[in-house]
N, CA, C and O atoms as a MOPAC input file, in Angstrom:
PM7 MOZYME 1SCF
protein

 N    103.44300 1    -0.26900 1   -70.23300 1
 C    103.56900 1    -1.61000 1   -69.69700 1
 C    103.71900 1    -2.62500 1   -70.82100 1
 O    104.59500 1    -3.48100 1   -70.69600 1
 N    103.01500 1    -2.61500 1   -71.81700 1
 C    103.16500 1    -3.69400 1   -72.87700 1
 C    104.59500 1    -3.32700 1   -73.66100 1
 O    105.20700 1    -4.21200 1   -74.26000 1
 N    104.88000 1    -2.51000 1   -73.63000 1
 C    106.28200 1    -1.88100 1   -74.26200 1
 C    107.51600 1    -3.01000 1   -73.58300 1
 O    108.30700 1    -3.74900 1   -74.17000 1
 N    107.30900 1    -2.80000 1   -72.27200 1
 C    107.75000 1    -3.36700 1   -71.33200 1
 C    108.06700 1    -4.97800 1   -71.68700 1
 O    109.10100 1    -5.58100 1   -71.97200 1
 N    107.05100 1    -5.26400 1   -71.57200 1
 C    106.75300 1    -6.97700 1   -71.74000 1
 C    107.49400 1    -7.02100 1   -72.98900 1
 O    108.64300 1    -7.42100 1   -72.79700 1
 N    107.22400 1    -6.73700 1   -74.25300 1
 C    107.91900 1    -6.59900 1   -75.56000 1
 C    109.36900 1    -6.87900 1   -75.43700 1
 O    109.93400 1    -7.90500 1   -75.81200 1
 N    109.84600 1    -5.96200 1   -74.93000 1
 C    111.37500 1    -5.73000 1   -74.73300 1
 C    111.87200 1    -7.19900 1   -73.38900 1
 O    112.92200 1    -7.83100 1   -73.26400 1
 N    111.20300 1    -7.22800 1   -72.99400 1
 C    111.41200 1    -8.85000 1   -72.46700 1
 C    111.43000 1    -9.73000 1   -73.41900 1
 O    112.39200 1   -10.44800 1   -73.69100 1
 N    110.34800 1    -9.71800 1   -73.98000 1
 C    110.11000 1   -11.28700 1   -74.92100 1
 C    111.21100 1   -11.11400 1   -76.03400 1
 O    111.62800 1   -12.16300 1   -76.52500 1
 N    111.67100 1   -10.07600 1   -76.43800 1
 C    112.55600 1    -9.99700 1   -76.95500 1
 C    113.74800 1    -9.35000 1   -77.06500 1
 O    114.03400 1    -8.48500 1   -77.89200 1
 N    114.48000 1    -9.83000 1   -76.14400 1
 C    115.71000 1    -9.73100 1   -75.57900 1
 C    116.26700 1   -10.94100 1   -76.25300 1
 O    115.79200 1   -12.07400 1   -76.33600 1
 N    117.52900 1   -10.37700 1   -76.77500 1
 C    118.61800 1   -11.81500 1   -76.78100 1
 C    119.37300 1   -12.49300 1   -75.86900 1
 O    120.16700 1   -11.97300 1   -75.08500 1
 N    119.19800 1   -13.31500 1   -75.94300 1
 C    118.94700 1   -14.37200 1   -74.33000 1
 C    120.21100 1   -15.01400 1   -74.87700 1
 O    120.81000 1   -15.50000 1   -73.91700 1
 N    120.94200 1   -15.24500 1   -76.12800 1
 C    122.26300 1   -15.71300 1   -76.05700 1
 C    123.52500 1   -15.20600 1   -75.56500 1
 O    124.55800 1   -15.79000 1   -75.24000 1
 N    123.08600 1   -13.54000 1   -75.59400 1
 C    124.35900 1   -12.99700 1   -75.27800 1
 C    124.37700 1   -12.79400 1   -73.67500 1
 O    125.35300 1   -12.20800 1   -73.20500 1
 N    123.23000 1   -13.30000 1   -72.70100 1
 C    123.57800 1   -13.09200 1   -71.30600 1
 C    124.09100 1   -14.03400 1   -70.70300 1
 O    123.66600 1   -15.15400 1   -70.41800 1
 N    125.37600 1   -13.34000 1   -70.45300 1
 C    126.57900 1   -14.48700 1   -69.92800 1
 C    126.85900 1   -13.54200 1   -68.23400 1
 O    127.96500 1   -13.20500 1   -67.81100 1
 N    125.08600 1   -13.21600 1   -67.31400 1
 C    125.92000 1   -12.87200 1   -66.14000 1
 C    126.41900 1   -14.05100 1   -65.46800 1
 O    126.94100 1   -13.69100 1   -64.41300 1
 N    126.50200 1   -15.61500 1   -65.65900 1
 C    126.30100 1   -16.45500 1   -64.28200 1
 C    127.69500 1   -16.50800 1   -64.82400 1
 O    128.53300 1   -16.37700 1   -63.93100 1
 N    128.19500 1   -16.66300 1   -66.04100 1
 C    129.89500 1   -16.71000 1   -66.21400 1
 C    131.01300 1   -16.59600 1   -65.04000 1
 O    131.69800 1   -17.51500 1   -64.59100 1
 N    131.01900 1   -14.99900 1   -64.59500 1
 C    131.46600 1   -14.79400 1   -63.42700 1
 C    131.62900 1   -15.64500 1   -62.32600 1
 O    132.58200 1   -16.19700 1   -61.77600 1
 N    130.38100 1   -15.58600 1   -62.16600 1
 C    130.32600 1   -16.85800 1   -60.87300 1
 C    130.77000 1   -17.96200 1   -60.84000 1
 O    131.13500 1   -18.45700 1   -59.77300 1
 N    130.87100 1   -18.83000 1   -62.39400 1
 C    131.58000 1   -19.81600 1   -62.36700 1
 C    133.26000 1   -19.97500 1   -62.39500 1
 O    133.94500 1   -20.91100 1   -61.98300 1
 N    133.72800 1   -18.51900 1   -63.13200 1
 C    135.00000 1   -18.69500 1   -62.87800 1
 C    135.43200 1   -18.27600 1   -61.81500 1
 O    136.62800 1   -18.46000 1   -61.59100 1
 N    134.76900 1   -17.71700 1   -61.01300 1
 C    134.98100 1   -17.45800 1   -59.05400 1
 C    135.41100 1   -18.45800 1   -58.88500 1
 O    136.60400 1   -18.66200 1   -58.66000 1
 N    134.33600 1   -19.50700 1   -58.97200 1
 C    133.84600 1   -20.94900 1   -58.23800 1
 C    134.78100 1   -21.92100 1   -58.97100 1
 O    134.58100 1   -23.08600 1   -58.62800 1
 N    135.93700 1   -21.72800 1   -60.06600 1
 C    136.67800 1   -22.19400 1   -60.56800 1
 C    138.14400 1   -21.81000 1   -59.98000 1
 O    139.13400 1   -22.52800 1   -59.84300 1
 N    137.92300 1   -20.24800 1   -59.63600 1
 C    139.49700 1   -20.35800 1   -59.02200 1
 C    139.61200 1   -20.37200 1   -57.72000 1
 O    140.66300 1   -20.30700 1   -57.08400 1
 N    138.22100 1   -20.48000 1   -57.19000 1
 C    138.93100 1   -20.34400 1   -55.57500 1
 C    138.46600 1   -22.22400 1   -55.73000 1
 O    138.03400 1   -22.45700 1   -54.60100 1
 N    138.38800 1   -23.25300 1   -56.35600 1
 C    138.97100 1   -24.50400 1   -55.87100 1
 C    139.84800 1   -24.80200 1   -56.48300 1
 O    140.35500 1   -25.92300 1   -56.43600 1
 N    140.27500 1   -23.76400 1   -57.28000 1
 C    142.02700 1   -23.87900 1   -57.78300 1
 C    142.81400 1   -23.54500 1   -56.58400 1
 O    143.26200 1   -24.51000 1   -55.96400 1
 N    143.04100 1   -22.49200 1   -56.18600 1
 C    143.39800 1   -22.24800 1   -55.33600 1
 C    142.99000 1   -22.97800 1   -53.88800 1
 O    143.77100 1   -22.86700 1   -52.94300 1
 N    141.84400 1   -23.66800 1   -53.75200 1
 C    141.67800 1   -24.52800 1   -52.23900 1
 C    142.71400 1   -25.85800 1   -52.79200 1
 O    143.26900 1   -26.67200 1   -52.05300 1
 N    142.77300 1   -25.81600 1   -54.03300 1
 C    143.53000 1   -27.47900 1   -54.43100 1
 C    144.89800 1   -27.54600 1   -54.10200 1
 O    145.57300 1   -28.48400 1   -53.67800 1
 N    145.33500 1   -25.75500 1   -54.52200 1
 C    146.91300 1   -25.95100 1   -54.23900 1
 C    147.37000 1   -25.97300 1   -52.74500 1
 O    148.43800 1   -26.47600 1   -52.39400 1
 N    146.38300 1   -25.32600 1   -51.80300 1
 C    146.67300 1   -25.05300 1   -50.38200 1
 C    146.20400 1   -26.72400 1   -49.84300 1
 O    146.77700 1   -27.06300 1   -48.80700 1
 N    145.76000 1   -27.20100 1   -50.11900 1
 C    145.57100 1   -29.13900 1   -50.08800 1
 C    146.74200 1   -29.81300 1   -49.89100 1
 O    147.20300 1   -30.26200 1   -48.84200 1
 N    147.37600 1   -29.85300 1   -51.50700 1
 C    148.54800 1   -30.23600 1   -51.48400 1
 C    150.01100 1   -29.79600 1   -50.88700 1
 O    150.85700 1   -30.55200 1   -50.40900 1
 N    150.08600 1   -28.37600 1   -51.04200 1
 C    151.04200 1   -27.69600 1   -49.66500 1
 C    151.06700 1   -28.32300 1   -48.58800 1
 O    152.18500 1   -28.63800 1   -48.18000 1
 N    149.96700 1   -28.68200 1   -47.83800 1
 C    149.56700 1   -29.05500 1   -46.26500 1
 C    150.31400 1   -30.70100 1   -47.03600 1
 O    151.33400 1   -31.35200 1   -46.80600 1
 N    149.64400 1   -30.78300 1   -47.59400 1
 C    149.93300 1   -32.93900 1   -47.99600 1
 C    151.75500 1   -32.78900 1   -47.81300 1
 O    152.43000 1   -33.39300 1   -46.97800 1
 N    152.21800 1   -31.89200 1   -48.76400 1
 C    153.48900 1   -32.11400 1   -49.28300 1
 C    154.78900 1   -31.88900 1   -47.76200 1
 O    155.70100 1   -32.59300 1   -47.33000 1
 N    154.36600 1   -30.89800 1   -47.47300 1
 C    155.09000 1   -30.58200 1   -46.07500 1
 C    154.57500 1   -30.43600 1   -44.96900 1
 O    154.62900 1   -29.42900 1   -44.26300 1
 N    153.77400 1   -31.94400 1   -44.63800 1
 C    153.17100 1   -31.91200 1   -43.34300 1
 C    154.27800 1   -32.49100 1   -42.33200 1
 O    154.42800 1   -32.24200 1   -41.13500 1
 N    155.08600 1   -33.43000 1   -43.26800 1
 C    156.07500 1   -34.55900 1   -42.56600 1
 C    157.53100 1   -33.68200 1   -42.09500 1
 O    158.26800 1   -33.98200 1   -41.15500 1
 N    157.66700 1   -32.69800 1   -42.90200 1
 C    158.74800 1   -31.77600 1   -42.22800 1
 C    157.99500 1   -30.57300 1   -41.51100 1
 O    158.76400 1   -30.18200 1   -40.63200 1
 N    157.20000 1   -30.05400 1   -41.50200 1
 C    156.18600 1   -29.41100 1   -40.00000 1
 C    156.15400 1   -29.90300 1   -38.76200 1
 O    156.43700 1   -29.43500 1   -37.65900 1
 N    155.65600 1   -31.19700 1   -39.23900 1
 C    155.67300 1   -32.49400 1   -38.06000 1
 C    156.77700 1   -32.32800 1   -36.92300 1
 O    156.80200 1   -32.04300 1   -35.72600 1
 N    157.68500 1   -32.66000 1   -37.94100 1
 C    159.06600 1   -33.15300 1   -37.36800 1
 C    159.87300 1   -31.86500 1   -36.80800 1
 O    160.87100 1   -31.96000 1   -36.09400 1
 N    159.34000 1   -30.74700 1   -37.20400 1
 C    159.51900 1   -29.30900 1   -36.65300 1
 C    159.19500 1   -29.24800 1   -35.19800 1
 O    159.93100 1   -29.11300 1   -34.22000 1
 N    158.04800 1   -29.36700 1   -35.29500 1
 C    157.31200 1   -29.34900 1   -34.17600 1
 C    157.78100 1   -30.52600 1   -32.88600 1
 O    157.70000 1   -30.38600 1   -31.66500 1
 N    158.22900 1   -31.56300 1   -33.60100 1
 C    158.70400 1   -32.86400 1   -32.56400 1
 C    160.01300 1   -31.93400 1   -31.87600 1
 O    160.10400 1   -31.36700 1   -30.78700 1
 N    160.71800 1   -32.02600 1   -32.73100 1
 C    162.11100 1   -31.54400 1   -31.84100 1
 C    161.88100 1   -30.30900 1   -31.06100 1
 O    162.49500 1   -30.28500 1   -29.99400 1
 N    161.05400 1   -29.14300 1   -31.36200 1
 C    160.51100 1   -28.48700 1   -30.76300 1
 C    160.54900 1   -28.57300 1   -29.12900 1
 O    161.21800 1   -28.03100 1   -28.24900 1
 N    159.32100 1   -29.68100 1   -29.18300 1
 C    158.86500 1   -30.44100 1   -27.60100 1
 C    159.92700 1   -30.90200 1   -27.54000 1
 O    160.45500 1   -30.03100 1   -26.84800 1
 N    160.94100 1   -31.84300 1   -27.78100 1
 C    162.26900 1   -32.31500 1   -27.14500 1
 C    162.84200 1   -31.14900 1   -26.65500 1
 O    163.01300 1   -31.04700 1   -25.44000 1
 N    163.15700 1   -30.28000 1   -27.38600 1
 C    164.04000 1   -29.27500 1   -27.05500 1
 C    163.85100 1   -28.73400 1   -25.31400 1
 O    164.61800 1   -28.65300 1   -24.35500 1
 N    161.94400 1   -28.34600 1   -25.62400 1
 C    161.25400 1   -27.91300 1   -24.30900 1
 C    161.41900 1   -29.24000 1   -23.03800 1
 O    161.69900 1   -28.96000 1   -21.87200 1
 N    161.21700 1   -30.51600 1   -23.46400 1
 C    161.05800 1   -30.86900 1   -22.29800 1
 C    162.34200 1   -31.04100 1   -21.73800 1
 O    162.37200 1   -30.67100 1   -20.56400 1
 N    163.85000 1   -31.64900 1   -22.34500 1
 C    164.79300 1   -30.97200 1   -21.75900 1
 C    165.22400 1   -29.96400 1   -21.25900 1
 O    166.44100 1   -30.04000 1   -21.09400 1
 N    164.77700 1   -29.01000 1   -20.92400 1
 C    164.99600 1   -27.80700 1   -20.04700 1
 C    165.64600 1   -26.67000 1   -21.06000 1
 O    165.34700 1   -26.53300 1   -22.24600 1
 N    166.41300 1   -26.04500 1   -20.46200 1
 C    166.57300 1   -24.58800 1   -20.35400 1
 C    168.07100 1   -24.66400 1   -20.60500 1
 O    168.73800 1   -23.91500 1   -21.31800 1
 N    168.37600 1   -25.44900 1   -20.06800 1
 C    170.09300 1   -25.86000 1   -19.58800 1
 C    170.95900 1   -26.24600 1   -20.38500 1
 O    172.16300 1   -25.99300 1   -20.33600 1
 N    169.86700 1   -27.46800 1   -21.88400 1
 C    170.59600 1   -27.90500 1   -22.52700 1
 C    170.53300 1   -27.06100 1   -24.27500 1
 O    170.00300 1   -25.95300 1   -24.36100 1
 N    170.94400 1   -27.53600 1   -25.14400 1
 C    170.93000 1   -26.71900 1   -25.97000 1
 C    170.64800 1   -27.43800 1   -27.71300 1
 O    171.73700 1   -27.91700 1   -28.02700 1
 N    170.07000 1   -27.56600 1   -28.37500 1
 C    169.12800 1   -27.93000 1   -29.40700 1
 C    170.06900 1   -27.52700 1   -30.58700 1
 O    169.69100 1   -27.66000 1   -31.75100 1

């Protein structure tokens, strides 16, 4: 047990880099939430307008042609 404790108290505590990981997780997935942000920002106005003529198309019927 005191062996134990020893090898705790002296451990080199500079070279533990586990939380590293986690931060560059937590670095690329709001890289990646940033670019899917701006996608939605950049071509919401031609989606939009997708979708408008869409419903025109539908509520004119069947008959006419888009």
């Amino acid at each position: 047990m005191l062996q134990f404790i020893r090898n705790l108290l002296n451990r080199d505590r500079s070279a533990d880099e586990t939380g590293a990981s986690a931060v560059e997780y937590g670095l690329l997935v709001a890289g990646i939430a940033a670019v899917i942000v701006a996608t939605v920002f950049a071509f919401s106005g031609t989606i939009s307008g997708l979708f408008t003529d869409t419903e025109n198309c539908i509520a004119q019927g069947a008959a006419s042609t888009c």
